[in-house]
Every structure is written in C-alpha cells, then in structure tokens.
mmCIF file of C-alpha atoms and ligand atoms in Angstrom:
data_model
loop_
_atom_site.group_PDB
_atom_site.id
_atom_site.type_symbol
_atom_site.label_atom_id
_atom_site.label_comp_id
_atom_site.label_asym_id
_atom_site.label_seq_id
_atom_site.Cartn_x
_atom_site.Cartn_y
_atom_site.Cartn_z
ATOM 1 C CA MET A 1 0.532 3.994 17.186
ATOM 2 C CA VAL A 2 -2.425 2.516 15.254
ATOM 3 C CA LEU A 3 0.301 -0.217 14.456
ATOM 4 C CA ARG A 4 3.358 -1.800 15.673
ATOM 5 C CA PHE A 5 6.129 -3.675 14.215
ATOM 6 C CA THR A 6 6.618 -6.779 16.630
ATOM 7 C CA PRO A 7 8.201 -10.396 16.515
ATOM 8 C CA SER A 8 5.226 -11.755 15.303
ATOM 9 C CA GLY A 9 4.666 -9.275 12.560
ATOM 10 C CA ILE A 10 2.610 -6.127 12.336
ATOM 11 C CA TYR A 11 0.309 -5.593 15.380
ATOM 12 C CA CYS A 12 -2.839 -3.751 15.856
ATOM 13 C CA PRO A 13 -3.415 -3.193 19.922
ATOM 14 C CA ALA A 14 -6.498 -1.391 19.487
ATOM 15 C CA GLY A 15 -7.957 -4.449 17.777
ATOM 16 C CA ASP A 16 -5.428 -6.768 19.028
ATOM 17 C CA PHE A 17 -4.904 -8.044 15.449
ATOM 18 C CA HIS A 18 -1.926 -9.110 13.307
ATOM 19 C CA ILE A 19 -1.254 -8.285 9.596
ATOM 20 C CA ASP A 20 0.267 -10.695 7.431
ATOM 21 C CA PRO A 21 1.989 -12.226 10.491
ATOM 22 C CA TRP A 22 5.103 -14.591 10.429
ATOM 23 C CA ARG A 23 4.684 -16.174 13.664
ATOM 24 C CA PRO A 24 1.281 -17.890 14.613
ATOM 25 C CA VAL A 25 -1.315 -15.738 16.448
ATOM 26 C CA ASN A 26 -4.958 -15.479 17.465
ATOM 27 C CA ARG A 27 -6.014 -13.279 14.725
ATOM 28 C CA ALA A 28 -4.295 -12.545 11.338
ATOM 29 C CA LEU A 29 -5.399 -10.254 8.658
ATOM 30 C CA ILE A 30 -3.842 -11.307 5.370
ATOM 31 C CA THR A 31 -3.588 -9.039 2.435
ATOM 32 C CA HIS A 32 -2.767 -12.202 -0.385
ATOM 33 C CA GLY A 33 -2.453 -15.874 -0.644
ATOM 34 C CA HIS A 34 1.263 -15.839 -1.383
ATOM 35 C CA ALA A 35 3.456 -17.937 1.218
ATOM 36 C CA ASP A 36 5.498 -15.324 2.869
ATOM 37 C CA HIS A 37 2.012 -13.414 4.006
ATOM 38 C CA ALA A 38 -0.485 -16.135 4.095
ATOM 39 C CA ARG A 39 1.043 -18.557 6.687
ATOM 40 C CA HIS A 40 0.111 -21.972 8.733
ATOM 41 C CA GLY A 41 -0.811 -21.632 11.925
ATOM 42 C CA HIS A 42 -3.048 -18.571 12.690
ATOM 43 C CA ALA A 43 -6.432 -19.549 15.010
ATOM 44 C CA ARG A 44 -8.568 -17.242 12.846
ATOM 45 C CA TYR A 45 -7.818 -15.190 9.446
ATOM 46 C CA LEU A 46 -9.451 -12.705 7.870
ATOM 47 C CA ALA A 47 -9.343 -11.772 4.080
ATOM 48 C CA THR A 48 -10.955 -10.902 0.457
ATOM 49 C CA ASP A 49 -13.769 -13.178 -0.798
ATOM 50 C CA ILE A 50 -11.630 -13.172 -3.976
ATOM 51 C CA ALA A 51 -8.139 -14.452 -2.054
ATOM 52 C CA ALA A 52 -10.393 -17.159 0.186
ATOM 53 C CA PRO A 53 -10.239 -19.980 -2.451
ATOM 54 C CA VAL A 54 -6.635 -19.910 -3.034
ATOM 55 C CA MET A 55 -5.977 -19.416 0.572
ATOM 56 C CA ARG A 56 -8.280 -22.472 1.357
ATOM 57 C CA HIS A 57 -6.180 -24.246 -1.586
ATOM 58 C CA ARG A 58 -2.745 -23.735 -0.022
ATOM 59 C CA LEU A 59 -3.798 -24.023 3.831
ATOM 60 C CA GLY A 60 -6.216 -26.408 3.788
ATOM 61 C CA ALA A 61 -9.013 -26.230 6.668
ATOM 62 C CA ILE A 62 -8.301 -22.601 8.245
ATOM 63 C CA LYS A 63 -10.689 -20.893 10.011
ATOM 64 C CA LEU A 64 -11.149 -17.962 7.245
ATOM 65 C CA ASP A 65 -13.533 -15.137 7.336
ATOM 66 C CA THR A 66 -13.848 -12.796 4.067
ATOM 67 C CA LEU A 67 -14.711 -9.140 3.435
ATOM 68 C CA CYS A 68 -15.538 -7.698 -0.109
ATOM 69 C CA TYR A 69 -13.330 -4.767 -1.027
ATOM 70 C CA GLY A 70 -14.450 -1.515 0.513
ATOM 71 C CA GLU A 71 -16.259 -3.011 3.468
ATOM 72 C CA GLU A 72 -16.195 -2.134 6.879
ATOM 73 C CA ARG A 73 -15.225 -4.392 9.935
ATOM 74 C CA ARG A 74 -14.991 -3.410 13.625
ATOM 75 C CA ILE A 75 -12.721 -5.219 15.393
ATOM 76 C CA GLY A 76 -12.161 -4.181 18.895
ATOM 77 C CA GLY A 77 -11.457 -0.555 18.891
ATOM 78 C CA ALA A 78 -10.211 -0.687 14.997
ATOM 79 C CA THR A 79 -12.272 -0.254 11.751
ATOM 80 C CA VAL A 80 -10.818 -2.316 8.788
ATOM 81 C CA SER A 81 -11.167 -2.505 5.285
ATOM 82 C CA PHE A 82 -9.727 -4.147 2.279
ATOM 83 C CA HIS A 83 -9.105 -2.378 -0.993
ATOM 84 C CA PRO A 84 -7.530 -3.808 -4.074
ATOM 85 C CA ALA A 85 -3.646 -4.215 -4.491
ATOM 86 C CA GLY A 86 -3.676 -5.057 -8.086
ATOM 87 C CA HIS A 87 -0.959 -7.903 -7.176
ATOM 88 C CA ILE A 88 -2.949 -11.225 -7.881
ATOM 89 C CA PRO A 89 -6.355 -11.644 -7.823
ATOM 90 C CA GLY A 90 -7.894 -10.746 -4.616
ATOM 91 C CA SER A 91 -4.937 -8.687 -2.929
ATOM 92 C CA ALA A 92 -5.652 -6.314 -0.625
ATOM 93 C CA GLN A 93 -4.260 -3.674 0.863
ATOM 94 C CA ILE A 94 -5.322 -3.311 4.285
ATOM 95 C CA ARG A 95 -6.633 -0.224 5.969
ATOM 96 C CA VAL A 96 -6.631 0.094 9.779
ATOM 97 C CA GLU A 97 -8.511 3.600 11.647
ATOM 98 C CA VAL A 98 -8.296 4.126 15.346
ATOM 99 C CA LYS A 99 -9.977 7.242 16.531
ATOM 100 C CA GLY A 100 -9.834 8.939 13.256
ATOM 101 C CA GLU A 101 -5.861 8.269 12.800
ATOM 102 C CA VAL A 102 -5.784 5.896 9.564
ATOM 103 C CA TRP A 103 -2.892 3.455 8.630
ATOM 104 C CA VAL A 104 -2.432 1.404 5.239
ATOM 105 C CA VAL A 105 -0.735 -1.891 4.780
ATOM 106 C CA SER A 106 0.350 -2.245 1.262
ATOM 107 C CA GLY A 107 0.904 -6.009 1.176
ATOM 108 C CA ASP A 108 2.475 -6.348 -2.351
ATOM 109 C CA TYR A 109 1.001 -4.090 -5.046
ATOM 110 C CA LYS A 110 1.181 -3.464 -8.674
ATOM 111 C CA THR A 111 -0.221 -0.112 -9.961
ATOM 112 C CA ALA A 112 -0.633 -0.891 -13.704
ATOM 113 C CA PRO A 113 -3.698 -3.039 -14.810
ATOM 114 C CA ASP A 114 -3.411 -6.582 -15.779
ATOM 115 C CA SER A 115 -6.447 -8.891 -17.163
ATOM 116 C CA LEU A 116 -7.166 -10.460 -13.779
ATOM 117 C CA SER A 117 -6.606 -8.776 -10.796
ATOM 118 C CA THR A 118 -8.879 -5.964 -9.475
ATOM 119 C CA PRO A 119 -7.141 -2.317 -10.624
ATOM 120 C CA PHE A 120 -4.896 -1.010 -7.964
ATOM 121 C CA GLU A 121 -6.814 1.699 -5.619
ATOM 122 C CA PRO A 122 -4.942 4.458 -3.738
ATOM 123 C CA VAL A 123 -5.992 4.919 -0.161
ATOM 124 C CA ARG A 124 -5.657 8.024 1.836
ATOM 125 C CA CYS A 125 -3.903 7.702 4.934
ATOM 126 C CA HIS A 126 -1.538 9.159 7.711
ATOM 127 C CA SER A 127 0.711 6.569 7.685
ATOM 128 C CA PHE A 128 1.610 4.042 4.821
ATOM 129 C CA ILE A 129 3.348 0.662 5.180
ATOM 130 C CA THR A 130 4.885 -0.290 1.747
ATOM 131 C CA GLU A 131 6.640 -3.136 0.098
ATOM 132 C CA CYS A 132 9.253 -1.871 -2.242
ATOM 133 C CA THR A 133 10.410 -4.994 -3.814
ATOM 134 C CA PHE A 134 11.875 -3.172 -6.885
ATOM 135 C CA GLY A 135 12.819 0.421 -5.266
ATOM 136 C CA LEU A 136 15.317 1.132 -7.730
ATOM 137 C CA PRO A 137 14.736 3.714 -10.781
ATOM 138 C CA VAL A 138 16.338 0.887 -12.951
ATOM 139 C CA PHE A 139 13.026 -1.016 -12.211
ATOM 140 C CA THR A 140 11.027 0.048 -15.220
ATOM 141 C CA TRP A 141 8.040 -2.272 -16.611
ATOM 142 C CA PRO A 142 6.862 -2.279 -20.258
ATOM 143 C CA THR A 143 3.066 -2.429 -20.672
ATOM 144 C CA GLU A 144 0.916 -5.495 -20.783
ATOM 145 C CA THR A 145 0.362 -5.381 -24.228
ATOM 146 C CA GLU A 146 4.238 -4.976 -25.039
ATOM 147 C CA ALA A 147 4.693 -8.023 -22.488
ATOM 148 C CA ALA A 148 1.925 -10.013 -24.349
ATOM 149 C CA GLN A 149 3.206 -9.407 -27.938
ATOM 150 C CA GLU A 150 6.825 -10.340 -26.774
ATOM 151 C CA ILE A 151 5.795 -13.551 -25.172
ATOM 152 C CA ASN A 152 3.965 -14.253 -28.286
ATOM 153 C CA ASP A 153 6.227 -13.612 -30.875
ATOM 154 C CA TRP A 154 8.793 -15.495 -29.028
ATOM 155 C CA TRP A 155 6.470 -18.677 -28.698
ATOM 156 C CA ALA A 156 5.554 -18.317 -32.530
ATOM 157 C CA ALA A 157 9.117 -17.959 -33.820
ATOM 158 C CA ASN A 158 9.876 -21.128 -31.507
ATOM 159 C CA ALA A 159 6.708 -23.159 -33.105
ATOM 160 C CA SER A 160 7.807 -22.472 -36.417
ATOM 161 C CA ALA A 161 11.277 -23.439 -35.560
ATOM 162 C CA GLY A 162 10.065 -26.937 -34.107
ATOM 163 C CA ARG A 163 11.022 -25.796 -30.547
ATOM 164 C CA PHE A 164 8.818 -26.138 -27.565
ATOM 165 C CA SER A 165 8.974 -22.970 -25.266
ATOM 166 C CA LEU A 166 9.316 -23.605 -21.551
ATOM 167 C CA LEU A 167 8.332 -20.341 -19.913
ATOM 168 C CA GLY A 168 8.846 -20.072 -15.873
ATOM 169 C CA ALA A 169 6.694 -18.174 -13.898
ATOM 170 C CA TYR A 170 5.591 -18.098 -10.369
ATOM 171 C CA SER A 171 2.594 -20.710 -10.030
ATOM 172 C CA LEU A 172 0.305 -18.091 -8.289
ATOM 173 C CA GLY A 173 -0.665 -15.158 -9.941
ATOM 174 C CA LYS A 174 2.227 -14.609 -12.412
ATOM 175 C CA ALA A 175 1.153 -17.750 -14.543
ATOM 176 C CA GLN A 176 -2.240 -17.264 -14.873
ATOM 177 C CA ARG A 177 -1.536 -13.299 -15.774
ATOM 178 C CA ILE A 178 0.289 -14.788 -18.557
ATOM 179 C CA LEU A 179 -1.858 -17.507 -19.413
ATOM 180 C CA SER A 180 -4.323 -14.701 -20.148
ATOM 181 C CA LEU A 181 -2.096 -12.940 -22.377
ATOM 182 C CA LEU A 182 -1.090 -16.183 -24.349
ATOM 183 C CA ASP A 183 -2.381 -16.459 -27.842
ATOM 184 C CA PRO A 184 -3.659 -20.222 -28.254
ATOM 185 C CA SER A 185 -3.526 -20.265 -31.869
ATOM 186 C CA ILE A 186 0.038 -20.528 -31.770
ATOM 187 C CA ALA A 187 -0.208 -24.312 -30.383
ATOM 188 C CA GLN A 188 -1.246 -26.155 -27.623
ATOM 189 C CA ILE A 189 -0.454 -24.372 -23.549
ATOM 190 C CA LEU A 190 1.050 -27.167 -21.451
ATOM 191 C CA THR A 191 1.095 -26.543 -17.888
ATOM 192 C CA HIS A 192 3.131 -28.379 -14.975
ATOM 193 C CA GLY A 193 0.834 -28.959 -12.057
ATOM 194 C CA ALA A 194 1.641 -26.497 -9.564
ATOM 195 C CA VAL A 195 0.598 -23.973 -12.251
ATOM 196 C CA GLU A 196 -2.612 -26.125 -13.221
ATOM 197 C CA GLN A 197 -4.100 -26.517 -9.752
ATOM 198 C CA THR A 198 -4.097 -22.606 -9.225
ATOM 199 C CA ASN A 199 -5.491 -22.124 -12.687
ATOM 200 C CA ASN A 200 -8.227 -24.904 -11.506
ATOM 201 C CA VAL A 201 -9.067 -22.557 -8.297
ATOM 202 C CA LEU A 202 -9.386 -19.139 -10.428
ATOM 203 C CA ARG A 203 -11.278 -20.925 -13.041
ATOM 204 C CA ALA A 204 -13.840 -21.881 -10.501
ATOM 205 C CA GLN A 205 -14.177 -18.345 -9.246
ATOM 206 C CA GLY A 206 -14.916 -17.328 -12.901
ATOM 207 C CA TYR A 207 -11.326 -15.995 -14.051
ATOM 208 C CA ASP A 208 -11.364 -16.514 -17.682
ATOM 209 C CA MET A 209 -8.422 -18.115 -19.309
ATOM 210 C CA PRO A 210 -7.182 -20.068 -22.444
ATOM 211 C CA PRO A 211 -7.694 -23.832 -22.193
ATOM 212 C CA THR A 212 -4.511 -25.532 -20.978
ATOM 213 C CA LEU A 213 -3.472 -29.481 -20.800
ATOM 214 C CA HIS A 214 -1.717 -30.558 -17.781
ATOM 215 C CA VAL A 215 1.502 -32.207 -18.280
ATOM 216 C CA THR A 216 1.006 -35.866 -16.981
ATOM 217 C CA PRO A 217 3.440 -38.818 -16.816
ATOM 218 C CA ASP A 218 1.471 -40.236 -20.114
ATOM 219 C CA LEU A 219 1.419 -37.365 -21.839
ATOM 220 C CA LYS A 220 3.558 -37.686 -25.086
ATOM 221 C CA PRO A 221 4.995 -34.401 -25.815
ATOM 222 C CA ALA A 222 5.906 -35.223 -29.378
ATOM 223 C CA ASP A 223 1.715 -35.060 -29.659
ATOM 224 C CA HIS A 224 2.172 -30.939 -28.758
ATOM 225 C CA PRO A 225 4.603 -29.884 -31.345
ATOM 226 C CA GLY A 226 5.490 -26.124 -30.859
ATOM 227 C CA ALA A 227 3.568 -26.045 -27.280
ATOM 228 C CA LEU A 228 4.381 -23.687 -24.623
ATOM 229 C CA VAL A 229 4.735 -25.345 -21.166
ATOM 230 C CA LEU A 230 4.031 -23.203 -18.388
ATOM 231 C CA ALA A 231 6.065 -24.112 -15.121
ATOM 232 C CA PRO A 232 7.336 -22.969 -12.028
ATOM 233 C CA PRO A 233 10.707 -21.829 -12.373
ATOM 234 C CA ALA A 234 12.476 -24.196 -10.020
ATOM 235 C CA ALA A 235 10.599 -26.756 -12.634
ATOM 236 C CA LEU A 236 12.500 -25.511 -15.592
ATOM 237 C CA GLY A 237 16.162 -26.680 -14.526
ATOM 238 C CA SER A 238 14.649 -30.149 -13.628
ATOM 239 C CA THR A 239 14.425 -33.852 -15.272
ATOM 240 C CA TRP A 240 10.378 -33.078 -15.494
ATOM 241 C CA ALA A 241 11.425 -30.093 -18.054
ATOM 242 C CA ARG A 242 14.136 -32.531 -19.947
ATOM 243 C CA ARG A 243 11.278 -34.408 -21.785
ATOM 244 C CA PHE A 244 10.572 -31.227 -24.158
ATOM 245 C CA ARG A 245 13.077 -31.285 -26.618
ATOM 246 C CA PRO A 246 14.542 -29.488 -28.499
ATOM 247 C CA ALA A 247 13.214 -26.279 -26.546
ATOM 248 C CA SER A 248 14.109 -22.683 -25.616
ATOM 249 C CA THR A 249 13.717 -21.471 -22.174
ATOM 250 C CA GLY A 250 11.921 -18.130 -21.086
ATOM 251 C CA PHE A 251 11.511 -16.500 -17.384
ATOM 252 C CA ALA A 252 8.829 -13.627 -16.872
ATOM 253 C CA SER A 253 10.238 -11.762 -13.681
ATOM 254 C CA GLY A 254 10.574 -8.209 -12.684
ATOM 255 C CA TRP A 255 14.275 -9.304 -12.066
ATOM 256 C CA MET A 256 15.174 -9.807 -16.064
ATOM 257 C CA ARG A 257 15.723 -6.328 -15.866
ATOM 258 C CA LEU A 258 19.322 -6.862 -14.716
ATOM 259 C CA ARG A 259 21.506 -8.105 -16.967
ATOM 260 C CA GLY A 260 23.187 -10.552 -14.075
ATOM 261 C CA VAL A 261 20.281 -11.981 -13.097
ATOM 262 C CA ARG A 262 19.034 -12.878 -16.563
ATOM 263 C CA ARG A 263 22.723 -14.644 -17.028
ATOM 264 C CA ARG A 264 22.611 -16.772 -13.591
ATOM 265 C CA ARG A 265 19.020 -18.173 -14.318
ATOM 266 C CA SER A 266 20.394 -19.388 -17.736
ATOM 267 C CA VAL A 267 17.616 -18.846 -19.659
ATOM 268 C CA ASP A 268 17.391 -17.916 -23.259
ATOM 269 C CA ARG A 269 14.930 -15.174 -22.954
ATOM 270 C CA GLY A 270 13.806 -13.160 -20.021
ATOM 271 C CA PHE A 271 10.882 -11.154 -19.989
ATOM 272 C CA VAL A 272 10.506 -8.319 -17.988
ATOM 273 C CA MET A 273 7.059 -8.613 -16.078
ATOM 274 C CA SER A 274 6.016 -8.436 -12.225
ATOM 275 C CA ASP A 275 3.243 -8.542 -9.922
ATOM 276 C CA HIS A 276 5.113 -5.471 -7.612
ATOM 277 C CA ALA A 277 4.943 -1.857 -8.879
ATOM 278 C CA ASP A 278 7.649 -0.145 -10.674
ATOM 279 C CA TRP A 279 9.910 2.445 -9.661
ATOM 280 C CA ASP A 280 7.277 4.971 -10.965
ATOM 281 C CA GLY A 281 4.408 2.898 -9.544
ATOM 282 C CA LEU A 282 5.846 2.898 -6.151
ATOM 283 C CA ASN A 283 6.762 6.639 -6.134
ATOM 284 C CA ALA A 284 3.084 7.331 -7.592
ATOM 285 C CA ALA A 285 1.244 5.218 -5.279
ATOM 286 C CA ILE A 286 3.063 6.724 -2.257
ATOM 287 C CA SER A 287 2.511 10.316 -3.241
ATOM 288 C CA ASP A 288 -1.252 9.552 -4.030
ATOM 289 C CA THR A 289 -1.961 7.964 -0.196
ATOM 290 C CA GLY A 290 -1.013 11.529 0.903
ATOM 291 C CA ALA A 291 0.537 9.981 3.855
ATOM 292 C CA GLU A 292 3.110 11.633 5.808
ATOM 293 C CA ASN A 293 4.951 8.735 7.478
ATOM 294 C CA VAL A 294 6.268 5.883 5.129
ATOM 295 C CA TYR A 295 7.260 2.698 6.592
ATOM 296 C CA THR A 296 9.398 0.177 4.030
ATOM 297 C CA THR A 297 9.432 -3.533 3.573
ATOM 298 C CA HIS A 298 10.801 -5.823 1.009
ATOM 299 C CA GLY A 299 13.733 -5.451 -0.804
ATOM 300 C CA TYR A 300 15.546 -2.301 -1.017
ATOM 301 C CA THR A 301 13.999 -1.092 2.127
ATOM 302 C CA ASP A 302 17.118 1.276 3.447
ATOM 303 C CA ILE A 303 18.085 2.454 -0.120
ATOM 304 C CA PHE A 304 14.289 3.244 -0.539
ATOM 305 C CA ALA A 305 13.672 4.832 2.814
ATOM 306 C CA SER A 306 16.596 7.569 2.240
ATOM 307 C CA TRP A 307 15.229 8.307 -0.850
ATOM 308 C CA LEU A 308 11.641 8.989 0.594
ATOM 309 C CA LYS A 309 13.381 11.208 3.159
ATOM 310 C CA ASP A 310 14.933 13.320 0.504
ATOM 311 C CA GLN A 311 11.689 13.827 -0.846
ATOM 312 C CA GLY A 312 10.230 15.095 2.565
ATOM 313 C CA TYR A 313 8.663 11.975 3.985
ATOM 314 C CA ASN A 314 9.119 10.557 7.439
ATOM 315 C CA ALA A 315 10.544 7.625 6.231
ATOM 316 C CA ARG A 316 12.137 4.126 7.975
ATOM 317 C CA ALA A 317 12.781 1.043 6.692
ATOM 318 C CA VAL A 318 11.288 -1.635 8.806
ATOM 319 C CA PRO A 319 12.700 -5.486 9.295
ATOM 320 C CA THR A 320 9.975 -8.011 8.322
ATOM 321 C CA GLU A 321 10.011 -11.736 7.101
ATOM 322 C CA PHE A 322 8.348 -10.751 3.691
ATOM 323 C CA THR A 323 10.546 -12.324 0.789
ATOM 324 C CA GLY A 324 9.570 -10.308 -2.341
ATOM 325 C CA GLU A 325 9.243 -11.984 -5.795
ATOM 326 C CA SER A 326 12.000 -14.856 -5.579
ATOM 327 C CA GLU A 327 10.040 -16.975 -3.078
ATOM 328 C CA GLU A 328 6.614 -16.416 -3.929
ATOM 329 C CA ASP A 329 6.840 -19.287 -5.386
ATOM 330 C CA SER A 330 6.751 -21.544 -2.125
ATOM 331 C CA ILE A 331 3.369 -22.886 -2.879
ATOM 332 C CA LEU A 332 5.183 -25.829 -4.288
HETATM 333 ZN ZN1 ZN B 401 3.012 -11.717 -3.007
HETATM 334 ZN ZN1 ZN B 402 5.338 -10.051 -0.268
#
C-alpha cells in the first residue's frame, strides 16, 4: 500500500513520512494549519508556502520546508505534491505516487470557491482518503453571495437598532473569510485578539481584508456604535463579550444547518457557512478523482462509507484523531 493507517497517523512506507500525524514523527507532511492537522513535536515539517506563516505563528520555531501548489518533490521512493483544497488559505490535498500508484489525502476541503482560499482542484488518483465532516444529505450550503448578504443585512439591522453584532467564527480561516465579505460602510469591525493575530499573519502575506480594530482592555464600546465584533465561538458567552451591550449574537458554521445545534448554541442567529464541503461537494469531489478506493475520515465516516459502497466504490471508514469543524479553534 502507498499509504497505511498507523497509530501515529497516515504513513507512507516508501517515503518514510507521515501525513498530518497526531503523534510526534520524524517527517510530517501537513495539509493545513488547523490544530488537529498541524501538531507540535515533529522533527521536520513540509507544507505549502502559503500555509507556512500561519504554521510558524501557531507552532513557533519549527523546521519547516515548503512547496508551491503542484510542485513535485521526491522523498525516498515516493513522489509528493500539494494541490489546492479550498478549505483555508494554503490548505492542500497531498498527492503521493509510488511506482505509478497514486493516493491522495484530502485534508479538509471545500469545493465551492471563496474570496481568500485558492479554489479546490480535483486530483485524479487510485485511492482517495477523504474527510466527510458533513457527509449527510441535510448539509447543503448557500452560495458565498447569499451568505454575505445575510450577514450584512443582520449587521445593518442591528446597527440601526443601536445593537452590537457579536459574530462567532473560527479564528483561522472562517473569521477571515467572513471579514472579506463584510461591508465596512455599515459600522466599525472589531476583533478579538485570536482573530486579529491571524488577520495580521494573512495580511502580511498580501490577503486583502477590510480594516479591523483589535478590542483591547481600554477600548470603549460606546465609541463604536453598531460595531460588528468578530470573535472565536468560545469568546461569545464570556465576560469579554459582555461589555458589548445590547447585542445580537450570531454564529457561522455548517452545524447551523441543524436546528438542535442552533438551539444548544443559544445564539440569536445561525449562519450556515462552512469551510468544509457540503453533501453535493463531497460526492462531486470523490467522483472527480476517479478513485476506486475511498477511505473516509472526520465526522459521519461509517454512514458515508456505506453510502459510497452503495455507489460502487470500495469504501472504508478509517479511525483518525482529526476532529472536524468543532475543534478547529483550539488555536486559542
Ligand atoms: Zn481544517
Ligand atoms: Zn480536519
């Protein structure tokens, strides 16, 4: 097998490397900077040049080598390359070829384009290791334009009613994607430190986002009437958020498609927006790879693998330590 599933993570014997391993290893190829994929403790890292600044920001002084999208690198008996996954800036699917047999590890991916990430590109392969965080037919996403309209309308209505808009979004990826959709003519955009730090890393790379103001202890909310406050979901119910009153709260996530989750989160508004593929996106992506063998990770792995078997694939759920959309915020 080109890739194997081991206790440390996905392993390539021909090249003696791991992909997104969850135990410390000698050589780790990393699909993207989220905490469940890019972990501390590996001796050497390889990632895309675009993912590198965020990884350094999160992991500190690591030994990190980079490749551009599409660039090939020979490692032992394997040839590897990184291809756009459309999940967050710099995110990649990793293609591994050994003696003509091709495997692709999807990492996390989103097939619909947004304004920041390099758009997803299907990669032909024999075996595809796919995430399926949202592998149920109920998960369908609105277009980027529809999502932008919904959020800006909510914000504008709150601002004209004299309320703050407290919006929860994961601090790496989702927050910046939302930021790029906001209409700064409505009022000031304020940010929690975790969001602002990532903004600054991406701005330094040339990503264009509206101006934001970091919420520091001396900031007076009254000076910024109607402001939208962009914060990690965990900060929404905290004392940090309580200074912004009165406020309407919102949360942007694929999980907002489920009424029960919306209720449990006790937010005023749920915006259905995910950095992962929806049901149609997953099925289209898998079909486009031309793969015969499909391994499912993240989320509804068993149900989704059964569905794929019914569609004629050799499919199998694989236990991993990847967590999906709920835990991506452990950057804090
Ligand atoms: Zn991710
Ligand atoms: Zn993941």
